[in-house]
Amino acid sequence: MIKLNAVLVALALTLPSVLAQSPIYGQCGGIGWTGPTTCATGSVCTFGNPYYSQCLPGVGTTTSPPTSTVSSTSSTASTSTVSTPPPVVTGFVTTNGQKFELNGEEYTLVGSNNYWVGLMNFSPAEMSSAFADMAGAGATTSRTWGFDEVTTDPGIAYYQIWDGATPTINTGANGLENFDNVVAAAKANGIRLIVTLTNNWNNYGGSDVYVDQILGANQFHDYFYSNAQVIAAYKNYVETFVKRYLDEPTILAWELINEPRCAGSTSTASPNCTTETITNWASELSAFIKSIDSNHLVSVGDEGFFNFPNNPNFLYTGDMGVDNVALTTIDTIDFGTFHMYPFDWAQTTDPLGFGDDWIANHTVLVQQALNKPVILEEFGVIESQLDQVTAYTEWYNDVIKDGLTGDLIWQAGSTDVENANDGYMVFPGTSVYTLLTEHAAALKARNA
């Protein structure tokens, strides 16, 4: 198993190219790599993708990418590099105990979030560039938004527009046809998608739009989870979206909602909202999706809060209406999710230690106890809070040593995309991108 260290990662980035060997788990090749291409004794340079080869434990012949070919016309030679094609996207990802499987072999779920790829009028070329940058880091999976609720045409991509209480799903070029481009770009780069179908927060519309448009303004936020008219309207959207991609293996899973809670961005919770409110809703919606789509997995998309009343930490008390164990227990939920933002959650005394415990607790109390896959679906810090390499090195180590199924960092950056940068973005050419690449390789090696 790999054991990354922030100091070693920083050192590896500055090693001069004259060094003869790369250490075990160090980089030994890839597009733009100028460092050593041979490995320390006991390891072999193993090709991972066109951007990254790594010294992995073992002995044998170095595994290299395809070599360049040169063709000559008249007196001028032109070179063309034969790149390794992405994995062919065939078959649907399934689960087997605490693991994901694809075509009878373990599927390593690792990668990034990139909610923005189907929004903001990105071109198919820009979408493809974003997924190529993810694939270059060894990612297999991306989580993205499959929603944008509006009441007036925003001039960019949107997926449903409301006229009073009447919603109209946008199937045009800046609607679901635009999401077709997202799927095609991911497929071309060998990336599978977890598609989230609405938001607890008001970014890109979200669940409050349903409540406000159907029931009127200033209603309780959790009516989204309990009002029959609202649920019926959401089911209509879900059915249209899901049925469009029934036979598309690029979709790994449908996700019910991003970060459900009893309260929203500005809307408050009713006095009747409990963990049962959201759990019952998730049971109904996940069963509904399964009734129309037998090919794809379904997850909730919750932050992983526990329901242990009287616990001194509010993240463990169920006060926000979330019970991660109960949600993951639902028969029609295939895998569990949890998120991790120590500073946003006021866990500032020992943020690294909080993350260690948060990962371990979800591995033991949810994944192992329920014998289902569980993923760290979102996590991050910004540099003003904590050094990213230090934090991510420790938490990636936790994922591997604790045996957590997989993880998706928040969030992927792209060489062609800057305007979605929220301070968390991971761009190619950075130390965090290198760390993500090393982690993806190590997680795949653990699962081999």
Short mmCIF file of N, CA and C in Angstrom, two decimals, residues 98-231:
data_model
loop_
_atom_site.label_atom_id
_atom_site.label_comp_id
_atom_site.label_asym_id
_atom_site.label_seq_id
_atom_site.Cartn_x
_atom_site.Cartn_y
_atom_site.Cartn_z
N GLN A 98 -18.88 -4.56 -0.48
CA GLN A 98 -18.36 -3.21 -0.28
C GLN A 98 -17.61 -2.66 -1.49
N LYS A 99 -17.70 -3.35 -2.62
CA LYS A 99 -16.95 -2.97 -3.81
C LYS A 99 -17.89 -2.66 -4.97
N PHE A 100 -17.37 -1.89 -5.91
CA PHE A 100 -18.02 -1.72 -7.21
C PHE A 100 -17.40 -2.73 -8.18
N GLU A 101 -18.19 -3.16 -9.13
CA GLU A 101 -17.70 -4.09 -10.14
C GLU A 101 -18.12 -3.63 -11.53
N LEU A 102 -17.31 -4.00 -12.51
CA LEU A 102 -17.61 -3.73 -13.91
C LEU A 102 -17.16 -4.93 -14.73
N ASN A 103 -18.11 -5.54 -15.39
CA ASN A 103 -17.82 -6.71 -16.24
C ASN A 103 -17.05 -7.79 -15.47
N GLY A 104 -17.45 -8.02 -14.21
CA GLY A 104 -16.87 -9.09 -13.42
C GLY A 104 -15.58 -8.76 -12.70
N GLU A 105 -15.07 -7.52 -12.86
CA GLU A 105 -13.83 -7.12 -12.20
C GLU A 105 -14.09 -5.90 -11.31
N GLU A 106 -13.25 -5.74 -10.29
CA GLU A 106 -13.45 -4.61 -9.38
C GLU A 106 -13.25 -3.29 -10.12
N TYR A 107 -14.16 -2.36 -9.88
CA TYR A 107 -14.11 -1.02 -10.47
C TYR A 107 -13.65 -0.05 -9.38
N THR A 108 -12.55 0.61 -9.61
CA THR A 108 -12.04 1.58 -8.65
C THR A 108 -12.69 2.93 -8.90
N LEU A 109 -13.49 3.38 -7.94
CA LEU A 109 -14.15 4.67 -8.05
C LEU A 109 -13.25 5.73 -7.44
N VAL A 110 -12.66 6.54 -8.30
CA VAL A 110 -11.77 7.61 -7.86
C VAL A 110 -11.84 8.73 -8.88
N GLY A 111 -11.77 9.96 -8.42
CA GLY A 111 -11.83 11.07 -9.37
C GLY A 111 -12.20 12.37 -8.70
N SER A 112 -13.08 13.13 -9.38
CA SER A 112 -13.37 14.50 -8.96
C SER A 112 -14.83 14.84 -9.22
N ASN A 113 -15.26 15.90 -8.58
CA ASN A 113 -16.51 16.56 -8.93
C ASN A 113 -16.21 17.61 -10.00
N ASN A 114 -17.13 17.79 -10.92
CA ASN A 114 -17.09 18.97 -11.81
C ASN A 114 -18.52 19.33 -12.20
N TYR A 115 -19.22 19.91 -11.23
CA TYR A 115 -20.63 20.25 -11.39
C TYR A 115 -20.88 21.13 -12.60
N TRP A 116 -19.90 21.95 -12.96
CA TRP A 116 -20.07 23.02 -13.93
C TRP A 116 -20.03 22.59 -15.39
N VAL A 117 -19.61 21.35 -15.65
CA VAL A 117 -19.31 20.98 -17.04
C VAL A 117 -20.54 21.05 -17.94
N GLY A 118 -21.75 20.81 -17.42
CA GLY A 118 -22.95 20.86 -18.24
C GLY A 118 -23.68 22.17 -18.17
N LEU A 119 -23.07 23.16 -17.54
CA LEU A 119 -23.68 24.47 -17.37
C LEU A 119 -22.78 25.53 -18.00
N MET A 120 -23.20 26.78 -17.95
CA MET A 120 -22.35 27.92 -18.36
C MET A 120 -21.98 27.93 -19.83
N ASN A 121 -22.68 27.14 -20.65
CA ASN A 121 -22.46 27.18 -22.11
C ASN A 121 -21.06 26.76 -22.52
N PHE A 122 -20.50 25.77 -21.89
CA PHE A 122 -19.23 25.23 -22.35
C PHE A 122 -19.44 24.46 -23.64
N SER A 123 -18.48 24.57 -24.53
CA SER A 123 -18.57 23.87 -25.81
C SER A 123 -18.23 22.39 -25.61
N PRO A 124 -18.63 21.53 -26.55
CA PRO A 124 -18.23 20.13 -26.46
C PRO A 124 -16.72 19.95 -26.34
N ALA A 125 -15.94 20.80 -27.03
CA ALA A 125 -14.49 20.71 -26.96
C ALA A 125 -13.99 21.02 -25.55
N GLU A 126 -14.59 22.04 -24.91
CA GLU A 126 -14.20 22.39 -23.54
C GLU A 126 -14.61 21.31 -22.56
N MET A 127 -15.79 20.72 -22.78
CA MET A 127 -16.20 19.59 -21.95
C MET A 127 -15.20 18.45 -22.06
N SER A 128 -14.82 18.13 -23.29
CA SER A 128 -13.88 17.04 -23.51
C SER A 128 -12.53 17.34 -22.87
N SER A 129 -12.09 18.59 -22.94
CA SER A 129 -10.82 18.98 -22.32
C SER A 129 -10.88 18.77 -20.81
N ALA A 130 -12.02 19.12 -20.21
CA ALA A 130 -12.17 18.95 -18.76
C ALA A 130 -12.06 17.48 -18.37
N PHE A 131 -12.73 16.61 -19.10
CA PHE A 131 -12.67 15.19 -18.78
C PHE A 131 -11.30 14.60 -19.11
N ALA A 132 -10.64 15.13 -20.14
CA ALA A 132 -9.29 14.66 -20.47
C ALA A 132 -8.32 14.99 -19.34
N ASP A 133 -8.48 16.18 -18.75
CA ASP A 133 -7.62 16.55 -17.62
C ASP A 133 -7.87 15.63 -16.43
N MET A 134 -9.10 15.24 -16.22
CA MET A 134 -9.40 14.29 -15.15
C MET A 134 -8.80 12.93 -15.45
N ALA A 135 -8.98 12.47 -16.67
CA ALA A 135 -8.43 11.17 -17.06
C ALA A 135 -6.91 11.16 -16.93
N GLY A 136 -6.29 12.30 -17.21
CA GLY A 136 -4.85 12.41 -17.09
C GLY A 136 -4.35 12.18 -15.68
N ALA A 137 -5.21 12.43 -14.69
CA ALA A 137 -4.86 12.19 -13.30
C ALA A 137 -5.23 10.78 -12.85
N GLY A 138 -5.70 9.96 -13.77
CA GLY A 138 -6.06 8.60 -13.42
C GLY A 138 -7.48 8.43 -12.93
N ALA A 139 -8.30 9.49 -13.04
CA ALA A 139 -9.68 9.42 -12.58
C ALA A 139 -10.49 8.43 -13.41
N THR A 140 -11.42 7.77 -12.77
CA THR A 140 -12.37 6.89 -13.45
C THR A 140 -13.77 7.47 -13.45
N THR A 141 -14.03 8.42 -12.53
CA THR A 141 -15.39 8.83 -12.23
C THR A 141 -15.48 10.33 -12.00
N SER A 142 -16.59 10.91 -12.44
CA SER A 142 -16.87 12.32 -12.19
C SER A 142 -18.30 12.46 -11.69
N ARG A 143 -18.49 13.35 -10.76
CA ARG A 143 -19.85 13.68 -10.28
C ARG A 143 -20.21 15.06 -10.81
N THR A 144 -21.40 15.18 -11.39
CA THR A 144 -21.78 16.44 -12.02
C THR A 144 -23.27 16.69 -11.85
N TRP A 145 -23.69 17.94 -12.11
CA TRP A 145 -25.09 18.31 -11.93
C TRP A 145 -25.91 17.97 -13.17
N GLY A 146 -27.07 17.35 -12.93
CA GLY A 146 -28.04 17.09 -13.98
C GLY A 146 -29.29 17.91 -13.76
N PHE A 147 -29.13 19.16 -13.39
CA PHE A 147 -30.28 20.03 -13.11
C PHE A 147 -29.88 21.48 -13.26
N ASP A 148 -30.84 22.32 -13.54
CA ASP A 148 -30.78 23.77 -13.38
C ASP A 148 -32.21 24.26 -13.50
N GLU A 149 -32.81 24.64 -12.37
CA GLU A 149 -34.20 25.09 -12.31
C GLU A 149 -34.24 26.61 -12.44
N VAL A 150 -35.01 27.12 -13.39
CA VAL A 150 -35.08 28.56 -13.60
C VAL A 150 -36.54 28.99 -13.75
N THR A 151 -36.78 30.27 -13.55
CA THR A 151 -38.10 30.85 -13.79
C THR A 151 -38.08 31.81 -14.97
N THR A 152 -36.89 32.19 -15.41
CA THR A 152 -36.71 32.95 -16.65
C THR A 152 -35.49 32.41 -17.36
N ASP A 153 -35.47 32.50 -18.67
CA ASP A 153 -34.36 31.98 -19.46
C ASP A 153 -33.09 32.73 -19.07
N PRO A 154 -32.07 32.03 -18.55
CA PRO A 154 -30.86 32.71 -18.09
C PRO A 154 -29.86 33.01 -19.20
N GLY A 155 -30.11 32.50 -20.38
CA GLY A 155 -29.17 32.72 -21.48
C GLY A 155 -28.03 31.74 -21.50
N ILE A 156 -28.01 30.80 -20.55
CA ILE A 156 -27.05 29.70 -20.54
C ILE A 156 -27.84 28.41 -20.39
N ALA A 157 -27.14 27.30 -20.32
CA ALA A 157 -27.82 26.02 -20.24
C ALA A 157 -28.72 25.95 -19.01
N TYR A 158 -29.91 25.41 -19.19
CA TYR A 158 -30.82 25.13 -18.08
C TYR A 158 -31.64 23.91 -18.46
N TYR A 159 -32.24 23.25 -17.46
CA TYR A 159 -32.90 21.98 -17.73
C TYR A 159 -34.39 21.97 -17.44
N GLN A 160 -34.88 22.93 -16.68
CA GLN A 160 -36.31 23.03 -16.45
C GLN A 160 -36.67 24.48 -16.15
N ILE A 161 -37.73 24.97 -16.80
CA ILE A 161 -38.17 26.34 -16.60
C ILE A 161 -39.61 26.33 -16.10
N TRP A 162 -39.91 27.22 -15.17
CA TRP A 162 -41.20 27.25 -14.49
C TRP A 162 -42.01 28.47 -14.92
N ASP A 163 -43.29 28.27 -15.22
CA ASP A 163 -44.27 29.33 -15.44
C ASP A 163 -45.33 29.16 -14.35
N GLY A 164 -45.17 29.88 -13.24
CA GLY A 164 -46.02 29.63 -12.09
C GLY A 164 -45.74 28.23 -11.56
N ALA A 165 -46.80 27.45 -11.40
CA ALA A 165 -46.66 26.09 -10.88
C ALA A 165 -46.43 25.06 -11.98
N THR A 166 -46.29 25.53 -13.22
CA THR A 166 -46.14 24.61 -14.36
C THR A 166 -44.69 24.56 -14.82
N PRO A 167 -44.03 23.41 -14.69
CA PRO A 167 -42.66 23.29 -15.17
C PRO A 167 -42.61 22.72 -16.59
N THR A 168 -41.63 23.15 -17.35
CA THR A 168 -41.38 22.60 -18.68
C THR A 168 -39.93 22.17 -18.76
N ILE A 169 -39.72 20.90 -19.04
CA ILE A 169 -38.35 20.39 -19.17
C ILE A 169 -37.78 20.83 -20.51
N ASN A 170 -36.57 21.36 -20.47
CA ASN A 170 -35.91 21.86 -21.67
C ASN A 170 -35.17 20.72 -22.35
N THR A 171 -35.68 20.28 -23.47
CA THR A 171 -35.05 19.19 -24.22
C THR A 171 -34.23 19.72 -25.40
N GLY A 172 -34.08 21.03 -25.50
CA GLY A 172 -33.41 21.62 -26.65
C GLY A 172 -31.90 21.65 -26.54
N ALA A 173 -31.29 22.43 -27.43
CA ALA A 173 -29.83 22.47 -27.54
C ALA A 173 -29.17 22.99 -26.27
N ASN A 174 -29.84 23.88 -25.54
CA ASN A 174 -29.27 24.37 -24.28
C ASN A 174 -29.93 23.70 -23.08
N GLY A 175 -30.53 22.53 -23.32
CA GLY A 175 -31.13 21.74 -22.26
C GLY A 175 -30.57 20.34 -22.26
N LEU A 176 -31.44 19.35 -22.41
CA LEU A 176 -30.97 17.97 -22.35
C LEU A 176 -30.05 17.61 -23.51
N GLU A 177 -30.19 18.26 -24.65
CA GLU A 177 -29.22 18.02 -25.72
C GLU A 177 -27.83 18.46 -25.29
N ASN A 178 -27.76 19.50 -24.47
CA ASN A 178 -26.48 19.93 -23.93
C ASN A 178 -25.91 18.86 -23.01
N PHE A 179 -26.78 18.24 -22.20
CA PHE A 179 -26.28 17.17 -21.33
C PHE A 179 -25.86 15.95 -22.15
N ASP A 180 -26.47 15.75 -23.30
CA ASP A 180 -26.00 14.69 -24.20
C ASP A 180 -24.52 14.90 -24.52
N ASN A 181 -24.13 16.17 -24.70
CA ASN A 181 -22.72 16.49 -24.99
C ASN A 181 -21.82 16.16 -23.81
N VAL A 182 -22.34 16.38 -22.58
CA VAL A 182 -21.58 16.04 -21.39
C VAL A 182 -21.30 14.54 -21.36
N VAL A 183 -22.33 13.76 -21.61
CA VAL A 183 -22.20 12.30 -21.60
C VAL A 183 -21.22 11.85 -22.68
N ALA A 184 -21.33 12.43 -23.87
CA ALA A 184 -20.44 12.05 -24.97
C ALA A 184 -18.99 12.39 -24.66
N ALA A 185 -18.76 13.56 -24.04
CA ALA A 185 -17.39 13.97 -23.71
C ALA A 185 -16.79 13.07 -22.64
N ALA A 186 -17.59 12.72 -21.64
CA ALA A 186 -17.11 11.80 -20.60
C ALA A 186 -16.80 10.44 -21.21
N LYS A 187 -17.68 9.97 -22.06
CA LYS A 187 -17.50 8.66 -22.68
C LYS A 187 -16.23 8.62 -23.52
N ALA A 188 -15.97 9.69 -24.26
CA ALA A 188 -14.80 9.73 -25.12
C ALA A 188 -13.50 9.67 -24.33
N ASN A 189 -13.56 10.05 -23.04
CA ASN A 189 -12.36 10.05 -22.20
C ASN A 189 -12.36 8.94 -21.15
N GLY A 190 -13.30 7.98 -21.30
CA GLY A 190 -13.33 6.84 -20.40
C GLY A 190 -13.76 7.15 -18.99
N ILE A 191 -14.55 8.21 -18.79
CA ILE A 191 -15.00 8.64 -17.47
C ILE A 191 -16.46 8.25 -17.27
N ARG A 192 -16.79 7.68 -16.12
CA ARG A 192 -18.17 7.38 -15.75
C ARG A 192 -18.73 8.54 -14.90
N LEU A 193 -20.05 8.74 -14.98
CA LEU A 193 -20.69 9.88 -14.35
C LEU A 193 -21.64 9.48 -13.23
N ILE A 194 -21.53 10.16 -12.10
CA ILE A 194 -22.57 10.18 -11.08
C ILE A 194 -23.35 11.47 -11.30
N VAL A 195 -24.63 11.35 -11.61
CA VAL A 195 -25.44 12.52 -12.00
C VAL A 195 -26.41 12.86 -10.89
N THR A 196 -26.25 14.07 -10.33
CA THR A 196 -27.12 14.55 -9.25
C THR A 196 -28.29 15.30 -9.87
N LEU A 197 -29.51 15.02 -9.40
CA LEU A 197 -30.72 15.45 -10.09
C LEU A 197 -31.39 16.68 -9.49
N THR A 198 -30.97 17.13 -8.33
CA THR A 198 -31.39 18.44 -7.80
C THR A 198 -30.47 18.80 -6.64
N ASN A 199 -30.70 19.98 -6.07
CA ASN A 199 -29.81 20.52 -5.04
C ASN A 199 -30.62 20.91 -3.82
N ASN A 200 -30.12 20.61 -2.64
CA ASN A 200 -30.75 21.13 -1.42
C ASN A 200 -30.59 22.64 -1.32
N TRP A 201 -29.52 23.15 -1.93
CA TRP A 201 -29.22 24.58 -1.87
C TRP A 201 -29.81 25.28 -3.09
N ASN A 202 -29.83 26.62 -3.05
CA ASN A 202 -30.49 27.35 -4.14
C ASN A 202 -29.57 27.62 -5.33
N ASN A 203 -28.34 27.11 -5.31
CA ASN A 203 -27.48 27.21 -6.48
C ASN A 203 -28.10 26.41 -7.62
N TYR A 204 -28.24 27.05 -8.76
CA TYR A 204 -28.86 26.42 -9.94
C TYR A 204 -30.29 25.95 -9.64
N GLY A 205 -30.99 26.76 -8.89
CA GLY A 205 -32.41 26.50 -8.64
C GLY A 205 -32.64 25.64 -7.43
N GLY A 206 -32.46 24.35 -7.61
CA GLY A 206 -32.59 23.44 -6.50
C GLY A 206 -34.00 23.21 -6.03
N SER A 207 -34.12 22.54 -4.89
CA SER A 207 -35.41 22.06 -4.41
C SER A 207 -36.36 23.17 -4.00
N ASP A 208 -35.84 24.31 -3.56
CA ASP A 208 -36.73 25.40 -3.14
C ASP A 208 -37.57 25.94 -4.30
N VAL A 209 -37.08 25.82 -5.52
CA VAL A 209 -37.87 26.27 -6.67
C VAL A 209 -39.16 25.48 -6.77
N TYR A 210 -39.08 24.16 -6.57
CA TYR A 210 -40.28 23.33 -6.59
C TYR A 210 -41.28 23.80 -5.54
N VAL A 211 -40.80 24.02 -4.33
CA VAL A 211 -41.68 24.42 -3.23
C VAL A 211 -42.27 25.80 -3.49
N ASP A 212 -41.43 26.76 -3.87
CA ASP A 212 -41.90 28.13 -4.08
C ASP A 212 -42.90 28.22 -5.22
N GLN A 213 -42.65 27.52 -6.31
CA GLN A 213 -43.51 27.64 -7.49
C GLN A 213 -44.84 26.91 -7.30
N ILE A 214 -44.83 25.82 -6.58
CA ILE A 214 -46.05 25.02 -6.41
C ILE A 214 -46.86 25.48 -5.20
N LEU A 215 -46.18 25.78 -4.09
CA LEU A 215 -46.88 26.08 -2.85
C LEU A 215 -46.87 27.55 -2.48
N GLY A 216 -46.03 28.35 -3.15
CA GLY A 216 -45.94 29.76 -2.85
C GLY A 216 -44.68 30.08 -2.05
N ALA A 217 -44.37 31.36 -1.99
CA ALA A 217 -43.14 31.80 -1.33
C ALA A 217 -43.21 31.60 0.19
N ASN A 218 -42.02 31.56 0.78
CA ASN A 218 -41.86 31.53 2.24
C ASN A 218 -42.44 30.29 2.90
N GLN A 219 -42.37 29.18 2.19
CA GLN A 219 -42.81 27.91 2.76
C GLN A 219 -41.61 27.22 3.43
N PHE A 220 -41.91 26.24 4.25
CA PHE A 220 -40.83 25.48 4.88
C PHE A 220 -40.07 24.68 3.83
N HIS A 221 -38.75 24.66 3.99
CA HIS A 221 -37.89 24.00 3.03
C HIS A 221 -38.21 22.52 2.89
N ASP A 222 -38.48 21.85 3.99
CA ASP A 222 -38.64 20.40 3.95
C ASP A 222 -39.95 19.94 3.33
N TYR A 223 -40.80 20.88 2.89
CA TYR A 223 -41.98 20.46 2.12
C TYR A 223 -41.56 19.77 0.83
N PHE A 224 -40.34 20.03 0.39
CA PHE A 224 -39.83 19.32 -0.79
C PHE A 224 -39.83 17.82 -0.56
N TYR A 225 -39.61 17.42 0.67
CA TYR A 225 -39.51 16.00 1.01
C TYR A 225 -40.84 15.38 1.44
N SER A 226 -41.87 16.21 1.63
CA SER A 226 -43.11 15.66 2.21
C SER A 226 -44.39 16.02 1.46
N ASN A 227 -44.39 17.08 0.68
CA ASN A 227 -45.62 17.49 0.01
C ASN A 227 -45.85 16.66 -1.26
N ALA A 228 -47.03 16.08 -1.40
CA ALA A 228 -47.31 15.16 -2.51
C ALA A 228 -47.21 15.85 -3.87
N GLN A 229 -47.68 17.09 -3.99
CA GLN A 229 -47.61 17.79 -5.28
C GLN A 229 -46.16 18.05 -5.68
N VAL A 230 -45.36 18.45 -4.71
CA VAL A 230 -43.95 18.74 -4.99
C VAL A 230 -43.23 17.45 -5.39
N ILE A 231 -43.48 16.39 -4.67
CA ILE A 231 -42.84 15.11 -4.98
C ILE A 231 -43.23 14.63 -6.37
#
